[in-house]
CSV table of C-alpha atoms in Angstrom, one decimal:
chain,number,residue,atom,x,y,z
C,16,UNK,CA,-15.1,-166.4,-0.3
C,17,UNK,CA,-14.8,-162.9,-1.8
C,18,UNK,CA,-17.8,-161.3,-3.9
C,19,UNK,CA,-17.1,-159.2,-6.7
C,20,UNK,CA,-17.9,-155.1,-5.5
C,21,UNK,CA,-20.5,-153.3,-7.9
C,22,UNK,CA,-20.6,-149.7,-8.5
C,23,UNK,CA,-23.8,-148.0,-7.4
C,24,UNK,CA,-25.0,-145.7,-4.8
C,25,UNK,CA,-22.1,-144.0,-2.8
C,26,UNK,CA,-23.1,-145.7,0.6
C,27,UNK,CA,-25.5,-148.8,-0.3
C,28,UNK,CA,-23.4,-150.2,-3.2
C,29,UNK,CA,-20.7,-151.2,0.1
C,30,UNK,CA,-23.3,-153.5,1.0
C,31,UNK,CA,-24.6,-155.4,-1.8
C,32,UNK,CA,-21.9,-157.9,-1.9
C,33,UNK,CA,-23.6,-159.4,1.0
C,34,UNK,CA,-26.3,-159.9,-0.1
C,35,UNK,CA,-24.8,-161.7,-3.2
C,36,UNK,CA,-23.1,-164.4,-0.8
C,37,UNK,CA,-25.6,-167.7,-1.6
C,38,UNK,CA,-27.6,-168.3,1.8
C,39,UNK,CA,-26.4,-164.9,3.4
C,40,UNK,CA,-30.0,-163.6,3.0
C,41,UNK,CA,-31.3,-166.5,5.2
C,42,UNK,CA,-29.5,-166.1,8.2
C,43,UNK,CA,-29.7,-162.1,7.5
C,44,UNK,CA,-33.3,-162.2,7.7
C,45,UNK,CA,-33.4,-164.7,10.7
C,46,UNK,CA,-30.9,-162.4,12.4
C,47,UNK,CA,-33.2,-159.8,12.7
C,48,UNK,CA,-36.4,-160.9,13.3
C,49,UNK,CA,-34.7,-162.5,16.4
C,50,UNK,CA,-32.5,-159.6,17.4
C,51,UNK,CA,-35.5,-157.3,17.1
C,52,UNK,CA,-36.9,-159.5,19.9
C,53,UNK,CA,-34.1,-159.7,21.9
C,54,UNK,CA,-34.3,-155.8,21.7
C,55,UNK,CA,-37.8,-156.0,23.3
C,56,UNK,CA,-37.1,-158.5,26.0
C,57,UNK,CA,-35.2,-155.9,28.8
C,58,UNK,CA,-37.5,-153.0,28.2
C,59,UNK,CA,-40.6,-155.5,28.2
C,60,UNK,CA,-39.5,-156.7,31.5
C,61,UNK,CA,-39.6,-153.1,32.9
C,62,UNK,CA,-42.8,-152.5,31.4
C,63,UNK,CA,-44.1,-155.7,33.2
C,64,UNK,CA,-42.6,-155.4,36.2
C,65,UNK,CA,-43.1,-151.4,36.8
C,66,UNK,CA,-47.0,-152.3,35.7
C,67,UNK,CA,-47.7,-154.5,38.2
C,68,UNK,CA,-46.0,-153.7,41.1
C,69,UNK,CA,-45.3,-149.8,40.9
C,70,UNK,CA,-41.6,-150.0,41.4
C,71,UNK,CA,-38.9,-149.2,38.8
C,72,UNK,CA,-36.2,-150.3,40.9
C,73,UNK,CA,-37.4,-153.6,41.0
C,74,UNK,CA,-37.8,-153.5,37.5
C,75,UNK,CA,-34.8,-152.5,37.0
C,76,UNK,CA,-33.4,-154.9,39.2
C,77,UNK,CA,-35.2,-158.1,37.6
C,78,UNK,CA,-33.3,-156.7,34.2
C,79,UNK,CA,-29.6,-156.5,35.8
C,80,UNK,CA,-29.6,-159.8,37.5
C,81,UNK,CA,-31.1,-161.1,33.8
C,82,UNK,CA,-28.2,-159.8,32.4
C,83,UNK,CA,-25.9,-160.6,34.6
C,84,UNK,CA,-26.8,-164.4,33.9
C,85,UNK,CA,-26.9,-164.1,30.5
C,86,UNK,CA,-23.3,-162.0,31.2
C,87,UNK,CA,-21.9,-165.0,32.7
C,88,UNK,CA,-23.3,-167.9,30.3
C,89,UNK,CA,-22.3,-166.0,27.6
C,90,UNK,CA,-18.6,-166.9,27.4
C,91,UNK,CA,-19.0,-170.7,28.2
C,92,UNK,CA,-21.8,-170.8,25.6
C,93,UNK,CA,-19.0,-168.9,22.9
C,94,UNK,CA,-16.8,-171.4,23.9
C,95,UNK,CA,-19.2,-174.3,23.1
C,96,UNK,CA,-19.9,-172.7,19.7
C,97,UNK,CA,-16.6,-172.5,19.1
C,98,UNK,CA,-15.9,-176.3,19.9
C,99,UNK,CA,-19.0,-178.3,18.5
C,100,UNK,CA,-20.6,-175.7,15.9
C,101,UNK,CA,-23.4,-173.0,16.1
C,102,UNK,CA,-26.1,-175.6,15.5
C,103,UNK,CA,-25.4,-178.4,17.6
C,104,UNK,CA,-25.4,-175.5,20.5
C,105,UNK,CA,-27.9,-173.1,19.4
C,106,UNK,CA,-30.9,-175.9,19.4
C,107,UNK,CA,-30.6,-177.5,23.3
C,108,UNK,CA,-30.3,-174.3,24.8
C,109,UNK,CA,-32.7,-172.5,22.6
C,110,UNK,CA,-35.3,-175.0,24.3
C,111,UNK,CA,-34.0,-174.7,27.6
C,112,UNK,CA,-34.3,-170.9,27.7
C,113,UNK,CA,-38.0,-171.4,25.9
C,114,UNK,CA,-39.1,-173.2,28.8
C,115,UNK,CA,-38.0,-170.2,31.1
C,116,UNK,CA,-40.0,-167.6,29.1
C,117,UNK,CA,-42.9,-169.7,29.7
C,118,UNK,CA,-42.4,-169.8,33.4
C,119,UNK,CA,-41.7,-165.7,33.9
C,120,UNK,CA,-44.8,-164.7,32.5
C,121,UNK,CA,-46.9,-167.6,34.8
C,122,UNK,CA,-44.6,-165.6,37.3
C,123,UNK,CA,-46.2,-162.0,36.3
C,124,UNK,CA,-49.7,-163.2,35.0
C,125,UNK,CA,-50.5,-165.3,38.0
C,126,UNK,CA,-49.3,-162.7,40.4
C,127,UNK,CA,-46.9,-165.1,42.3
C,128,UNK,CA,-43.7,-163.9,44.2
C,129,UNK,CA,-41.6,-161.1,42.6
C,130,UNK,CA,-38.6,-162.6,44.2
C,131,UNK,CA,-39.5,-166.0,41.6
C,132,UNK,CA,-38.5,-163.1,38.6
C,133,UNK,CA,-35.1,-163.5,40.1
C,134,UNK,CA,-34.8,-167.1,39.6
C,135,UNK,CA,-37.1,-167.2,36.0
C,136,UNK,CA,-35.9,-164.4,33.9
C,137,UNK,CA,-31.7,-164.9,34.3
C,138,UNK,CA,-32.3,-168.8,33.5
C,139,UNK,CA,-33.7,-167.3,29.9
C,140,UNK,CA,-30.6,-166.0,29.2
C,141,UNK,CA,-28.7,-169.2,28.7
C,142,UNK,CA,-28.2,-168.9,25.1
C,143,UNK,CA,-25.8,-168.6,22.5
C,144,UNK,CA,-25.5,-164.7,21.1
C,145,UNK,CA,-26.7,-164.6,17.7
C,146,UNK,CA,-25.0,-161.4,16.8
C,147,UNK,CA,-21.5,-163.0,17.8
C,148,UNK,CA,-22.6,-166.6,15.5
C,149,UNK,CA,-23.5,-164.0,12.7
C,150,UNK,CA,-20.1,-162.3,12.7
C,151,UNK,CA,-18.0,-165.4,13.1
C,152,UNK,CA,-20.2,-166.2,9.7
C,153,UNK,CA,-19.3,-163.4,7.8
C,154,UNK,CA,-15.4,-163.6,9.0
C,155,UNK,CA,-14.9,-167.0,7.8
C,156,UNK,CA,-17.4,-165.7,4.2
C,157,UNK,CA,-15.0,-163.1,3.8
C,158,UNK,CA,-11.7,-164.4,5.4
C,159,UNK,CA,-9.8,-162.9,2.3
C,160,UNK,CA,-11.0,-159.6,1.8
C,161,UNK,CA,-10.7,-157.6,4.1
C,162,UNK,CA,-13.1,-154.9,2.5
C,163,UNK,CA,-16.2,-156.6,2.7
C,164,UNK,CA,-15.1,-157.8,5.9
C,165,UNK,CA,-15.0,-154.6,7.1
C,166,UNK,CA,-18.7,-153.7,5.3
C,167,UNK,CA,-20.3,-157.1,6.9
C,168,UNK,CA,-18.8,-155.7,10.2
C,169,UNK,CA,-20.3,-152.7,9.5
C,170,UNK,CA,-23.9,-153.8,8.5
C,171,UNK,CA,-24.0,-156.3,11.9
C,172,UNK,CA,-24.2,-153.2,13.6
C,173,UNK,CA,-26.5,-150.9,11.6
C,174,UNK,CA,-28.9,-153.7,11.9
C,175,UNK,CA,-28.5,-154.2,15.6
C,176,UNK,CA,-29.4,-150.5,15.6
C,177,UNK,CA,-32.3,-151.3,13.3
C,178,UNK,CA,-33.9,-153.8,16.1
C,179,UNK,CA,-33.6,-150.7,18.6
C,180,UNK,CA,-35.5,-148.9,16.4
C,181,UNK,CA,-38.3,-151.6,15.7
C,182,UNK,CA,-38.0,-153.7,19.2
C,183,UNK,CA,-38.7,-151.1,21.6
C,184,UNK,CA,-41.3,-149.4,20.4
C,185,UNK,CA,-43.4,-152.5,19.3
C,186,UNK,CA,-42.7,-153.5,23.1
C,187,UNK,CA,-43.4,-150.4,25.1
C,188,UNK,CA,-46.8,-150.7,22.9
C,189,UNK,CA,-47.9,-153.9,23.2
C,190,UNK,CA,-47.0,-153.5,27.3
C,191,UNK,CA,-48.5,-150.3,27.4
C,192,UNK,CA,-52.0,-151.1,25.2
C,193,UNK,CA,-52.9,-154.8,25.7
C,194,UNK,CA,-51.9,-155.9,29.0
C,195,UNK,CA,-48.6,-155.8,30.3
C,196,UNK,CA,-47.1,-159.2,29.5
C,197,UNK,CA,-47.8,-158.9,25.7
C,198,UNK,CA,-44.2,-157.4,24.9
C,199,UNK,CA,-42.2,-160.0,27.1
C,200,UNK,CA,-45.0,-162.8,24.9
C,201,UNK,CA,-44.5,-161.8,21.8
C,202,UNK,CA,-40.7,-161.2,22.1
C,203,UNK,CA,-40.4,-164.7,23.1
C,204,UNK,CA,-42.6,-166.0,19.8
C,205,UNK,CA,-40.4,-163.8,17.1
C,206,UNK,CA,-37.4,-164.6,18.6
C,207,UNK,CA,-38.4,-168.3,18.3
C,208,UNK,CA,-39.1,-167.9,14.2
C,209,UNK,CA,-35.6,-165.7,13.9
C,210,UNK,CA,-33.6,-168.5,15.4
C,211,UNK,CA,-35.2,-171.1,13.6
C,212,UNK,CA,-34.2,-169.3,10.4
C,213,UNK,CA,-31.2,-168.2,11.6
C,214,UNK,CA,-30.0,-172.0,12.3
C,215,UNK,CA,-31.5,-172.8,9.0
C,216,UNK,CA,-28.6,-171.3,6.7
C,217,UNK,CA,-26.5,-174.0,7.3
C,218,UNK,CA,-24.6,-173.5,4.1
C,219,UNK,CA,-23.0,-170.0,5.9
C,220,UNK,CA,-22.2,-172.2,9.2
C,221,UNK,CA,-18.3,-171.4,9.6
C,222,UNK,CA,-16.7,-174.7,9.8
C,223,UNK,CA,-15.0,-176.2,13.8
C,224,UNK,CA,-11.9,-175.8,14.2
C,225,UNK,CA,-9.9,-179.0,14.9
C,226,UNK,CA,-9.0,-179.4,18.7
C,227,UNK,CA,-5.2,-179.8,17.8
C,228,UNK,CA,-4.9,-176.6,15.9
C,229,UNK,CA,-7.3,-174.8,18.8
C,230,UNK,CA,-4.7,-172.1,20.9
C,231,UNK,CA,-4.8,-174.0,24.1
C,232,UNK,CA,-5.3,-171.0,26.3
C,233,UNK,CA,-8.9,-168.8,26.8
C,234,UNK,CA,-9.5,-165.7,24.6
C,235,UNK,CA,-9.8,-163.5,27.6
C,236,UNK,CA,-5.8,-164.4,27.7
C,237,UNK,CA,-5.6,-162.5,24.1
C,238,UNK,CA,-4.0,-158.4,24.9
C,239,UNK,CA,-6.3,-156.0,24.7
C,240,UNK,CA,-9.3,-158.3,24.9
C,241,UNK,CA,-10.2,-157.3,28.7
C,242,UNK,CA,-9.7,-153.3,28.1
C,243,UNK,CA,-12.2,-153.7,25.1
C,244,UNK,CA,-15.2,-155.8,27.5
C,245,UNK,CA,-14.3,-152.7,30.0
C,246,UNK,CA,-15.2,-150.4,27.4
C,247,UNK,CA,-18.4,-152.0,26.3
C,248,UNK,CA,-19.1,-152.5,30.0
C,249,UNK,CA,-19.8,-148.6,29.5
C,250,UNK,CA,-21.0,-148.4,26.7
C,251,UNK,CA,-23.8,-150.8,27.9
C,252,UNK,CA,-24.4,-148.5,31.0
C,253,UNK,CA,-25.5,-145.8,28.3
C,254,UNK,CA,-27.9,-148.5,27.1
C,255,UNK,CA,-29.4,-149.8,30.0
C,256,UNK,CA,-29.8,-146.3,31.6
C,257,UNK,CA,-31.5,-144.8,28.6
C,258,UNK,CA,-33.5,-147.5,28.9
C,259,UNK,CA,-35.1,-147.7,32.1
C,260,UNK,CA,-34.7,-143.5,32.7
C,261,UNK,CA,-36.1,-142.6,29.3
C,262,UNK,CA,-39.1,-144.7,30.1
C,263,UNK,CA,-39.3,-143.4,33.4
C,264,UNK,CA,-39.5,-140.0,32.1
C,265,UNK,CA,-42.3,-140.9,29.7
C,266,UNK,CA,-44.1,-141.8,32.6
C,267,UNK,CA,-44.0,-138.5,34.3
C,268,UNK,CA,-44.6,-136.7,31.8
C,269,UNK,CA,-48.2,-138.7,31.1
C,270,UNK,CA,-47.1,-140.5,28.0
C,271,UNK,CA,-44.9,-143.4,28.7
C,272,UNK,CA,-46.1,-144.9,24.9
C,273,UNK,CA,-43.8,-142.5,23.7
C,274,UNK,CA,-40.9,-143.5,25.4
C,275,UNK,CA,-40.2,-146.7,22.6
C,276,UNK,CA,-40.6,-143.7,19.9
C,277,UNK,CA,-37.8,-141.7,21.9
C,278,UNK,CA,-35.2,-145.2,22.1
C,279,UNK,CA,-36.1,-145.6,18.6
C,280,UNK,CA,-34.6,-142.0,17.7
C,281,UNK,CA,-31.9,-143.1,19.6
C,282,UNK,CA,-31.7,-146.4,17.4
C,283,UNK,CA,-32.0,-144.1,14.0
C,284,UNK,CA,-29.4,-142.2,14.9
C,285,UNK,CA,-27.2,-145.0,15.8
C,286,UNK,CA,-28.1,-146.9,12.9
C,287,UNK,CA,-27.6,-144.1,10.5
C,288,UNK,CA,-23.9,-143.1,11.5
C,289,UNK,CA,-23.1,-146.7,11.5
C,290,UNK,CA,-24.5,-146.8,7.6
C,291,UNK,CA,-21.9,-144.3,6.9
C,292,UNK,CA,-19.6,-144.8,8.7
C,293,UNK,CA,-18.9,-148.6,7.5
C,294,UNK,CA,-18.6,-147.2,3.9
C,295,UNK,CA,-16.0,-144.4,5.0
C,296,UNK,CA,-14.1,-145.6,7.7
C,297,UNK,CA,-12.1,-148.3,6.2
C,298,UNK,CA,-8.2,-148.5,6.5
C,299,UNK,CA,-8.2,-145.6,9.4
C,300,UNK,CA,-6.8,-146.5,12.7
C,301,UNK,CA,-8.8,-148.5,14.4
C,302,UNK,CA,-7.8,-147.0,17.8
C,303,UNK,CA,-7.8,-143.6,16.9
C,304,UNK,CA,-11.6,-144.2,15.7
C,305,UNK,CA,-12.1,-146.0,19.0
C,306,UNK,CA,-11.2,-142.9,21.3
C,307,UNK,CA,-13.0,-140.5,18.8
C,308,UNK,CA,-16.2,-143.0,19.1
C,309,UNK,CA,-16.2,-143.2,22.8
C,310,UNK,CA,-15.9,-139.5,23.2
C,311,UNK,CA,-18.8,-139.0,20.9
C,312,UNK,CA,-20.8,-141.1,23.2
C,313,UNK,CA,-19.4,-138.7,26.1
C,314,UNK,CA,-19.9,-135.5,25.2
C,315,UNK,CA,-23.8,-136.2,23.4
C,316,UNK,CA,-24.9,-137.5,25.9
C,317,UNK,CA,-24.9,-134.3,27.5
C,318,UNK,CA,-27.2,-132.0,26.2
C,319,UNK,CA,-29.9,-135.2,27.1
C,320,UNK,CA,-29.7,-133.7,30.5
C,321,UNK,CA,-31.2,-130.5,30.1
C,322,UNK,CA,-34.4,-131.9,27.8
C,323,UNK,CA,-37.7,-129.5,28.6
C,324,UNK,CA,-40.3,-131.9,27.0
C,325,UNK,CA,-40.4,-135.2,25.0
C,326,UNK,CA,-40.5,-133.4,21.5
C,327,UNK,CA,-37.3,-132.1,22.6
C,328,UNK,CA,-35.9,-134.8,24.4
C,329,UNK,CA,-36.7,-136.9,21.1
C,330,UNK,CA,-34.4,-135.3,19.3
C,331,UNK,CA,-31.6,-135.3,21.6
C,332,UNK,CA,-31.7,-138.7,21.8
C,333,UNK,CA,-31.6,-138.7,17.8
C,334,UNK,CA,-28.0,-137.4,17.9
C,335,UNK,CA,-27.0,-139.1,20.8
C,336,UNK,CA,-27.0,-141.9,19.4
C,337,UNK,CA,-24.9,-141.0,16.8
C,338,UNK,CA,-21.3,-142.1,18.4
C,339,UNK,CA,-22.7,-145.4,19.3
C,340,UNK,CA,-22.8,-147.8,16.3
C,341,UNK,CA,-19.1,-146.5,14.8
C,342,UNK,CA,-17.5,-147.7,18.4
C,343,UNK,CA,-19.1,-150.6,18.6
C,344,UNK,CA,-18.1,-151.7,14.7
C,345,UNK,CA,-14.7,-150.8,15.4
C,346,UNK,CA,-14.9,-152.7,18.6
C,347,UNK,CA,-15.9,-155.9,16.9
C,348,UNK,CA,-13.4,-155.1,14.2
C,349,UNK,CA,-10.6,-154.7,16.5
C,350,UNK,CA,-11.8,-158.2,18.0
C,351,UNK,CA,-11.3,-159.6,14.1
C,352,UNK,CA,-8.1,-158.1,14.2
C,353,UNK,CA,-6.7,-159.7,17.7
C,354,UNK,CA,-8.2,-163.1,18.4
C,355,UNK,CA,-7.5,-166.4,16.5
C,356,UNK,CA,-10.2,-167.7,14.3
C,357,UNK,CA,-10.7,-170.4,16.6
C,358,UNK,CA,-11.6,-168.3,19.5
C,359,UNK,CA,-13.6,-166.0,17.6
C,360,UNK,CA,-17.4,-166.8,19.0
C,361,UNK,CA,-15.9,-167.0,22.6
C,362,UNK,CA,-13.8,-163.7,22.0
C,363,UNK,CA,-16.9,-161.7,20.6
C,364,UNK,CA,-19.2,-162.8,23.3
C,365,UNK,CA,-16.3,-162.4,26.2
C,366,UNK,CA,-16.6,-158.6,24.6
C,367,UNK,CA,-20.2,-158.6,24.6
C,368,UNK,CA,-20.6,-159.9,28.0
C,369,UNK,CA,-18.9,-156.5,29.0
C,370,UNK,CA,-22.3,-154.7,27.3
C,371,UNK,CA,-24.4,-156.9,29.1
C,372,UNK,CA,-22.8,-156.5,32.1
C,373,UNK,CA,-23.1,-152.5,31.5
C,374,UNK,CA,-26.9,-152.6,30.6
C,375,UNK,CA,-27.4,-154.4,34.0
C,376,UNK,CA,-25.6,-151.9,36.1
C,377,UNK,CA,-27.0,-148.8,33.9
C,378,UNK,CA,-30.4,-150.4,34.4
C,379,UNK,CA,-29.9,-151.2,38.0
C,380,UNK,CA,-28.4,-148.1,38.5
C,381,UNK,CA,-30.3,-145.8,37.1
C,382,UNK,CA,-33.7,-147.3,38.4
C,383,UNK,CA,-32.3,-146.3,41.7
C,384,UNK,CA,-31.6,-142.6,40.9
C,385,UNK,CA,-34.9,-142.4,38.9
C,386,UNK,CA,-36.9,-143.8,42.8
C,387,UNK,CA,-34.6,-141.6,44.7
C,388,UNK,CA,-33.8,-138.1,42.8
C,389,UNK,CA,-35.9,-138.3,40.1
C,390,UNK,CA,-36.4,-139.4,36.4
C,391,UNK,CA,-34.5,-137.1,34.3
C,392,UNK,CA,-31.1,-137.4,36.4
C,393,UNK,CA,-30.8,-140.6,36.2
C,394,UNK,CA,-29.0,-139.5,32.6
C,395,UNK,CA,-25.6,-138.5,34.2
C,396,UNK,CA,-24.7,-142.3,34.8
C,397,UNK,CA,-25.0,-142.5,31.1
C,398,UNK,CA,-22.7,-139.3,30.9
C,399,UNK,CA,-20.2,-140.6,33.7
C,400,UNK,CA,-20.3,-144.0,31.9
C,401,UNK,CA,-19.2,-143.0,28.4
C,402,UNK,CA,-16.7,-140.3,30.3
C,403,UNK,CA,-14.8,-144.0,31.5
C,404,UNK,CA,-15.2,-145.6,28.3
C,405,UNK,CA,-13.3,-142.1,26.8
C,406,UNK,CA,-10.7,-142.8,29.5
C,407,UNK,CA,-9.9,-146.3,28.6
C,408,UNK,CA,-9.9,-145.6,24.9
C,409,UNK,CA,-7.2,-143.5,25.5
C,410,UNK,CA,-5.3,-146.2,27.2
C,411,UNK,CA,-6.4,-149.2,24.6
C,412,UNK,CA,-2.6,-148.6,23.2
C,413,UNK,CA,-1.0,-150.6,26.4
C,414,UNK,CA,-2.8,-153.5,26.5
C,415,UNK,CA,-2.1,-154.1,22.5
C,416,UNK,CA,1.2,-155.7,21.3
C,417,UNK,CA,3.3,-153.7,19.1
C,418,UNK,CA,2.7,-156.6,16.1
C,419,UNK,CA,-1.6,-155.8,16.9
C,420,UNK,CA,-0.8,-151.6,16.8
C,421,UNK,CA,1.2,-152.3,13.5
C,422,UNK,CA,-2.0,-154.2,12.2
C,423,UNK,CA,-4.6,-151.4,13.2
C,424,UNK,CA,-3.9,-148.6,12.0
């Protein structure tokens, strides 16, 4: 389904196509209302947790083993979406994982247990990924044009980065003002309405592939597939340590409101390159941008280190997020580019599943360092995180058949 491209503003006009697909704007608009929750779920959980029992290596350790559930459904739950359609999925295990919300803030309000946080919070996670069913939409819109393909791409990620510059913030607040449960209870009512909406387009639901045309291995089979989840895996780390350390900082330095305004920066940043870069970067090498993007990451991460105050540390965090959108929207194009359309939601999410994986470890990780050397190292496992990703960029060539190489640059 191709949509005519209008002239107009240099950047924008790349994205107004979209917009222009009938039903697009539903499951946009559902997309990001529940997305900006999902954004405030892991940093209300460390909010909750540090709050009411003092300890940001628990916190931080609730969050990994959250992740690493949600890592682990994640592929079987692509895999369904894949098989039986994004509705008939999304809806059972949207209720399950409602019920589970419910239970971890009895768990925190109620003062029971910490260890029960262990067993409540992963079985949330058991959902499909609304960012993968949203791109497996726009591949199927825009099957045959490979330019708005490459703009939808685009614009999945700018407005992943939006949600990190709305979710956070709103969720350090509310934890940080009312009481602090109200980010982790409010997270859990928007992202209800987003995937309502979301499920609602049904029009833009990208039709099953028949079982006899399905490739009869797993994605994770596909070249290059596993070397891409690695990278993420990193590039996750960055997120989950910002995360937990930036907050943690905050804290020490008596304002730990601020920290949501500092990930937002972060978000903007991220968000911003991302805007430009999906209007600029199409037809370059897709692995060439991929070591460029992960070195970014790398080397802005940096200067982070060496913040003397929030003001400061604000805007650090502004350009490092810079790198960060562009290699994940080549990442997800790259996926476009390698996996059959039949594997596509279990592909994406196999590739996500690495980020999850990586905010886990970053968040576990880092909460660690922050309890044991203090806040403001706990950056270098962000900067020794994007130094791997760098190094497996570099390798992404071997793992890619000579037909895929042909096709990306």
């Amino acid at each position: 389904m191709a949509v005519p491209h209008r002239e107009g503003a240099p950047v924008l006009a790349s994205y107004r196509p979209l917009f222009e697909v009938p039903g697009a704007r539903v499951f946009i608009t559902g997309g990001l209302i529940a997305r900006s929750a999902g954004s405030m779920f892991a940093v209300s959980v460390v909010a909750m947790v540090a709050a009411r029992t003092g300890s940001y290596a628990l916190a931080g350790a609730v969050v990994a083993v959250g992740m690493v559930s949600l890592a682990l459904c994640a592929p079987f739950l692509g895999r369904l979406v894949d098989r039986y359609g994004q509705r008939r999925v999304a809806i059972p295990f949207f209720l399950w994982s409602g019920f589970w919300v419910v239970m971890t803030l009895l768990v925190s309000m109620r003062g029971w247990p910490s260890w029960l946080l262990f067993i409540t919070f992963p079985l949330c996670g058991a959902i499909p990924n609304l960012g993968t069913m949203a791109r497996a939409r726009w591949s199927h819109i825009f099957a045959d044009d490979p330019k708005n393909l490459h703009a939808a791409m685009s614009f999945e990620q700018v407005m992943e980065e939006v949600t990190f510059v709305i979710g956070p913030v709103l969720a350090i607040w509310l934890s940080t003002t009312l009481f602090p449960e109200a980010g982790f209870a409010f997270a859990a009512l928007a992202y209800t309405v987003g995937v309502l909406t979301f499920i609602s387009a049904r029009s833009t639901e990208p039709p099953v592939v028949p079982h006899h045309e399905r490739p009869t291995e797993h994605a994770y089979t596909v070249p290059g597939l596993i070397p891409l989840a690695f990278i993420m895996v990193m590039t996750g780390a960055i997120f989950g340590v910002n995360e937990v350390v930036t907050l943690a900082v905050a804290q020490e330095a008596g304002a730990p409101s601020a920290a949501g305004a500092i990930l937002a920066l972060y978000a903007v940043g991220s968000a911003s390159a991302g805007l430009v870069f999906g209007h600029v970067s199409h037809g370059r090498s897709l692995v060439k941008l991929l070591i460029a993007g992960t070195f970014g990451m790398a080397v802005l991460e940096i200067p982070v280190l060496f913040a003397g105050n929030l003001w400061i540390l604000a805007g650090l965090m502004l350009v490092a997020g810079m790198a960060t959108a562009p290699t994940l929207i080549t990442t997800m194009n790259l996926i476009e580019r390698i996996v059959p359309k039949a594997q596509l939601n279990e592909g994406m999410t196999i590739v996500l599943t690495g980020l999850i994986i990586g905010i886990a470890a970053g968040s576990a990780v880092s909460g660690t360092v922050v309890d044991h050397v203090g806040p403001q190292h706990g950056y270098w496992v962000a900067i020794i995180a994007g130094g791997f990703a760098f190094v497996m960029a570099l390798g992404t060539r071997a793992f890619l058949t000579r037909r895929e190489l042909h096709d990306l640059r």
